[in-house]
Coordinates of C-alpha atoms in Angstrom, one line a residue:
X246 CA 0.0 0.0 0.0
X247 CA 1.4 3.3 -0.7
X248 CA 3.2 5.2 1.8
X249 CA 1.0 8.6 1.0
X250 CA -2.2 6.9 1.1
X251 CA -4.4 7.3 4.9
X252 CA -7.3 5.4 4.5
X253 CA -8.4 7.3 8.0
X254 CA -8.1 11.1 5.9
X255 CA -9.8 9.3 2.6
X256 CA -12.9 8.1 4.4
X257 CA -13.3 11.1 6.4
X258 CA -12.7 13.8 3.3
X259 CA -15.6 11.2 1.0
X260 CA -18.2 11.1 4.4
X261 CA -17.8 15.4 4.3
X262 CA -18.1 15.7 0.8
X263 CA -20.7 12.8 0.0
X264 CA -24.2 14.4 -0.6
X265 CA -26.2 11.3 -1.6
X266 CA -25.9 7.6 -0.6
X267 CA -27.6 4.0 -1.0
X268 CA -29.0 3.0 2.4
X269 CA -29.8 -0.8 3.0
X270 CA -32.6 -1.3 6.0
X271 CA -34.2 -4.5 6.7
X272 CA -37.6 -4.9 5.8
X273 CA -40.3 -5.1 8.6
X274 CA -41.6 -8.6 9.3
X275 CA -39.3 -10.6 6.9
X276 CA -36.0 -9.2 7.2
X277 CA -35.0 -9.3 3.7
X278 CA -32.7 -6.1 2.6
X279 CA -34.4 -3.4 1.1
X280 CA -31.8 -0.6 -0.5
X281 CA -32.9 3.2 -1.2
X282 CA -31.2 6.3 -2.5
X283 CA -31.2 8.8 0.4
X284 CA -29.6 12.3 0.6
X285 CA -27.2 13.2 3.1
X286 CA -25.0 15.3 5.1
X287 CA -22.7 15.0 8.2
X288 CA -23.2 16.1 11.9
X289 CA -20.1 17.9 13.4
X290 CA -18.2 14.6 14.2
X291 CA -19.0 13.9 10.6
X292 CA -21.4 10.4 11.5
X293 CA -24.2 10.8 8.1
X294 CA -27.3 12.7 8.7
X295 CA -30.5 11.7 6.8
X296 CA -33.9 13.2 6.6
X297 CA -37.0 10.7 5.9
X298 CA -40.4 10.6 5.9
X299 CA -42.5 7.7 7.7
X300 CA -44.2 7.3 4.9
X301 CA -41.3 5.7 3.2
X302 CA -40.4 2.1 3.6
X303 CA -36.9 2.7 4.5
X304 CA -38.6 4.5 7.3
X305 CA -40.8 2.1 8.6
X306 CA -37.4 -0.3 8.6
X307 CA -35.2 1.7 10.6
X308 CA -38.3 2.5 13.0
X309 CA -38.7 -1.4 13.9
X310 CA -34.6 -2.3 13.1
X311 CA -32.3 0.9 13.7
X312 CA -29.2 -1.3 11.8
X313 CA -28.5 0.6 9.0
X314 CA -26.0 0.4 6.3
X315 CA -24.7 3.4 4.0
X316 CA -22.9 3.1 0.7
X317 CA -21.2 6.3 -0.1
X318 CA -19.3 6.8 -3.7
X319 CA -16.9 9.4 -5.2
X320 CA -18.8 9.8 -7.9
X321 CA -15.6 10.3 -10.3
X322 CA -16.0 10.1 -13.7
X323 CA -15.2 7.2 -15.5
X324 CA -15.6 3.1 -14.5
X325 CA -17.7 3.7 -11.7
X326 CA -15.8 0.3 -9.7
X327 CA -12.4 2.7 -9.9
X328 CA -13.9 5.1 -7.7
X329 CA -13.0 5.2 -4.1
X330 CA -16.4 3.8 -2.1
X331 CA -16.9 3.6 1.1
X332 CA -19.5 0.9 3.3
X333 CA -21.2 2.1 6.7
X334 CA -22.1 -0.1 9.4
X335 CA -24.2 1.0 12.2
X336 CA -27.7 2.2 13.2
X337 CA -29.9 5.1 12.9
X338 CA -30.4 7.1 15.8
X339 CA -34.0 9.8 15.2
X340 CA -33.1 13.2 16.2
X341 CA -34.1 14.1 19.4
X342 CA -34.6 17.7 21.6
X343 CA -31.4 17.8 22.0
X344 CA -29.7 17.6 18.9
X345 CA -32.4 17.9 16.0
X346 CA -31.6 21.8 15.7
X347 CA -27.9 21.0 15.0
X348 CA -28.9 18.4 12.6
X349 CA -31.8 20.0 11.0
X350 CA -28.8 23.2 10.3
X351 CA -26.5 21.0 8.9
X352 CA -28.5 19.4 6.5
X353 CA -30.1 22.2 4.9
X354 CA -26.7 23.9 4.7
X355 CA -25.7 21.6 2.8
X356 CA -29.2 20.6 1.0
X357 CA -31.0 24.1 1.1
X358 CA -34.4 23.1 -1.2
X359 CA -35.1 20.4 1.6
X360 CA -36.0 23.6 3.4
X361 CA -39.5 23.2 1.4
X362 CA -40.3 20.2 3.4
X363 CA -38.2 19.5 6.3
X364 CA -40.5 20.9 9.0
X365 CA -43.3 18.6 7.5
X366 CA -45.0 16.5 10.2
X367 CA -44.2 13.1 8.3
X368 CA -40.2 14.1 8.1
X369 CA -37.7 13.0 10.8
X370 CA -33.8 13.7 11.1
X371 CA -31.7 10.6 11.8
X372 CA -28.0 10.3 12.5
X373 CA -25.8 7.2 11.2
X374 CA -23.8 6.1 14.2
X375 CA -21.3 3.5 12.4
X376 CA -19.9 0.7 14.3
X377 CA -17.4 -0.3 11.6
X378 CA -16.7 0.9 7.7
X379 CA -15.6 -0.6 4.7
X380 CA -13.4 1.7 2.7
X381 CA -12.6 0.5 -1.1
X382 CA -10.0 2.5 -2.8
X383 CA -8.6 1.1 -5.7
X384 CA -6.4 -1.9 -5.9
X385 CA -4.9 -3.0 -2.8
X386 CA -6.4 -0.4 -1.3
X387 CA -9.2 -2.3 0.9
X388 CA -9.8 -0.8 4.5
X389 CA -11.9 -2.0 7.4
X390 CA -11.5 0.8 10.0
X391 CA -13.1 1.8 13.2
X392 CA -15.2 5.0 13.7
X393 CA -12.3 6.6 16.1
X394 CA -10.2 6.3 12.9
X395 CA -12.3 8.6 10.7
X396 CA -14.9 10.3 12.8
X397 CA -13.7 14.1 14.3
X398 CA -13.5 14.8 18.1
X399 CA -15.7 17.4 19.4
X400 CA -16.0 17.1 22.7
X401 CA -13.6 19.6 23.4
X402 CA -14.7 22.1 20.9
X403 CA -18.0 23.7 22.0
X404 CA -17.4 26.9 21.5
X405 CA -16.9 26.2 17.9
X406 CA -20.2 24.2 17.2
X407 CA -21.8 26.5 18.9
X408 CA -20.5 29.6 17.2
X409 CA -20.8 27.6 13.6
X410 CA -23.5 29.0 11.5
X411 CA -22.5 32.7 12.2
X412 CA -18.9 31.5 11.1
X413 CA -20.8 29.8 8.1
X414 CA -22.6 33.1 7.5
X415 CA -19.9 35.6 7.8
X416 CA -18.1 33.9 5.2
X417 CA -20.7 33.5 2.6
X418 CA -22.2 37.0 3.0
X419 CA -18.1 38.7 3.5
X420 CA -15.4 36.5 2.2
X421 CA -16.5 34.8 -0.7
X422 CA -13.1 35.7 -2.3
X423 CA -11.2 33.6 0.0
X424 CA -13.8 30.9 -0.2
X425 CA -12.6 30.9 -4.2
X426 CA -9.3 30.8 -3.1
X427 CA -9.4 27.8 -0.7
X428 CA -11.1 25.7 -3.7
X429 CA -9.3 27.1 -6.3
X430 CA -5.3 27.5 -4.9
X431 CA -5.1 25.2 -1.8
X432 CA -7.4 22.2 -3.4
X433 CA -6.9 22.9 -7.3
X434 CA -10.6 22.7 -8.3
X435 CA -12.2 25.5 -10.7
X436 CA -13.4 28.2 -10.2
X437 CA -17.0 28.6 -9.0
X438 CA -19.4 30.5 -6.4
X439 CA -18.5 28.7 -3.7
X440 CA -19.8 28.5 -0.6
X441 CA -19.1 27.6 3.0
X442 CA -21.8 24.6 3.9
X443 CA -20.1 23.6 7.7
X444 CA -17.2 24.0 9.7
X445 CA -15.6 21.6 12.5
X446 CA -12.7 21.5 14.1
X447 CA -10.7 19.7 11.3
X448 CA -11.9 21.4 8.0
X449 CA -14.3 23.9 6.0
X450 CA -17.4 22.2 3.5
X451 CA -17.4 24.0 0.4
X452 CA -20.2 23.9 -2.3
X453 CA -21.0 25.1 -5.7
X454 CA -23.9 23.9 -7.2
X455 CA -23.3 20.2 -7.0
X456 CA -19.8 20.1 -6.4
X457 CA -18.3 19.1 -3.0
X458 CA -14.6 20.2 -1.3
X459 CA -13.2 19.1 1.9
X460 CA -10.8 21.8 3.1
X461 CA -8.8 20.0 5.7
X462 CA -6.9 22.6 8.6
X463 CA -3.3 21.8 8.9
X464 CA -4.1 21.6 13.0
X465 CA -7.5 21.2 14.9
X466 CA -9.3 24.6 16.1
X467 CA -12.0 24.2 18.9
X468 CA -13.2 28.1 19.6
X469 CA -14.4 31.0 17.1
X470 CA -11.2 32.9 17.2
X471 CA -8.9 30.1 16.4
X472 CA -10.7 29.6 13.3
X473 CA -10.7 33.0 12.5
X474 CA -7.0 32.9 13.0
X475 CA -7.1 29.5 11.1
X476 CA -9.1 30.9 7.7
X477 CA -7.0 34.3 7.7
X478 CA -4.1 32.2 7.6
X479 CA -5.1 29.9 4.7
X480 CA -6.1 32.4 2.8
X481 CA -2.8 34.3 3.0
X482 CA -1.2 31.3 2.2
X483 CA -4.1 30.8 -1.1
X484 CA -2.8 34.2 -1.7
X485 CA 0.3 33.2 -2.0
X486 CA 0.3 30.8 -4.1
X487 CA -0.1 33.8 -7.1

């Protein structure tokens, strides 16, 4: 396996950036598999958010059997089977007082029509919690890792979450240039209108139209002004790079 390659970083960057997935339930009554296209988007420790109505069969499953699996792609162009892929194991947990506000942000940040129908009576936010994941990325390059390996630490950073949509905000009403920048000189991808969609305290979501980036931070930040110090920084260093 290639010294450069960390399976841990590749899983982590495809949960952030994936926006749709195939998730497997098991039918009430008989058990037999039942697979549906769902989209998604990640909670600040990056486990999968999913929002689903009861009136879908995948609902009804996870209601009566909360094991779950999620099949998450890259998407790449080509042979789809070259793409790097990865396989979640776990169960679904509904949102609850607690944490349905943080979810219910998250998603629509990062799938903003679902605002239309979110708040629908029939519609409920879940959070994958994997146990286990199956990462396939290329030849020889077949993972099985553990959630501590690619899931982001946030117990010490409240300040942070709590502070992250007004971060979110401030840079997609005021620094829309150095959003360009991140994507275009620090990840190499065109340029676009991009936009912040989440921050945690490993990396900035970017997103234009259906285009996904994972900006990962060179060191973890866990309050409001080391991530202001953190984004000035990058993009003097996107600077730069000119």
């Amino acid at each position: 396996m290639a010294a450069s390659f960390n399976p841990n970083r590749v899983t982590h960057s495809l949960l952030r950036r994936s926006r749709q997935g195939a998730l497997a339930t098991l039918m009430v009554g008989s058990g037999d598999p039942y697979c549906s296209l769902v989209n998604v988007a990640t909670a600040p420790d990056a486990a999968p958010i999913i929002l689903i109505s009861r009136l879908a069969v995948h609902t009804r499953n996870v209601l009566a059997d909360s094991r779950v699996s999620l099949m998450l792609d890259e998407r790449a162009p080509g042979d789809p089977l070259e793409g790097t892929r990865i396989m979640l194991s776990g169960k679904a947990e509904q949102a609850t007082d607690g944490n349905r506000e943080t979810l219910r942000r998250r998603y629509l940040n990062a799938h903003p029509s679902a605002g239309d129908y979110a708040d629908f009576a029939d519609f409920s936010f879940f959070v994958v919690r994997p146990s286990s994941t199956h990462l396939v990325a290329g030849f020889g390059r077949i993972v099985d890792l553990e959630p501590e390996q690619f899931l982001t630490e946030t117990s010490d950073a409240a300040e942070l979450l709590a502070a992250e949509q007004g971060a979110v905000d401030h840079m997609n009403e005021d620094h829309r240039e150095a959003l360009g920048l991140y994507a275009t000189k620090l990840i190499g991808a065109e340029a676009a209108e991009w936009r912040c969609s989440g921050c945690d305290p490993a990396g900035l979501d970017l997103m234009a139209d259906r285009r996904t980036l994972r900006l990962d931070f060179p060191e973890r930040v866990t309050t409001p002004g080391a991530l202001r110090k953190m984004l000035v920084r990058l993009a003097d260093e996107a600077r730069a790079k000119d």
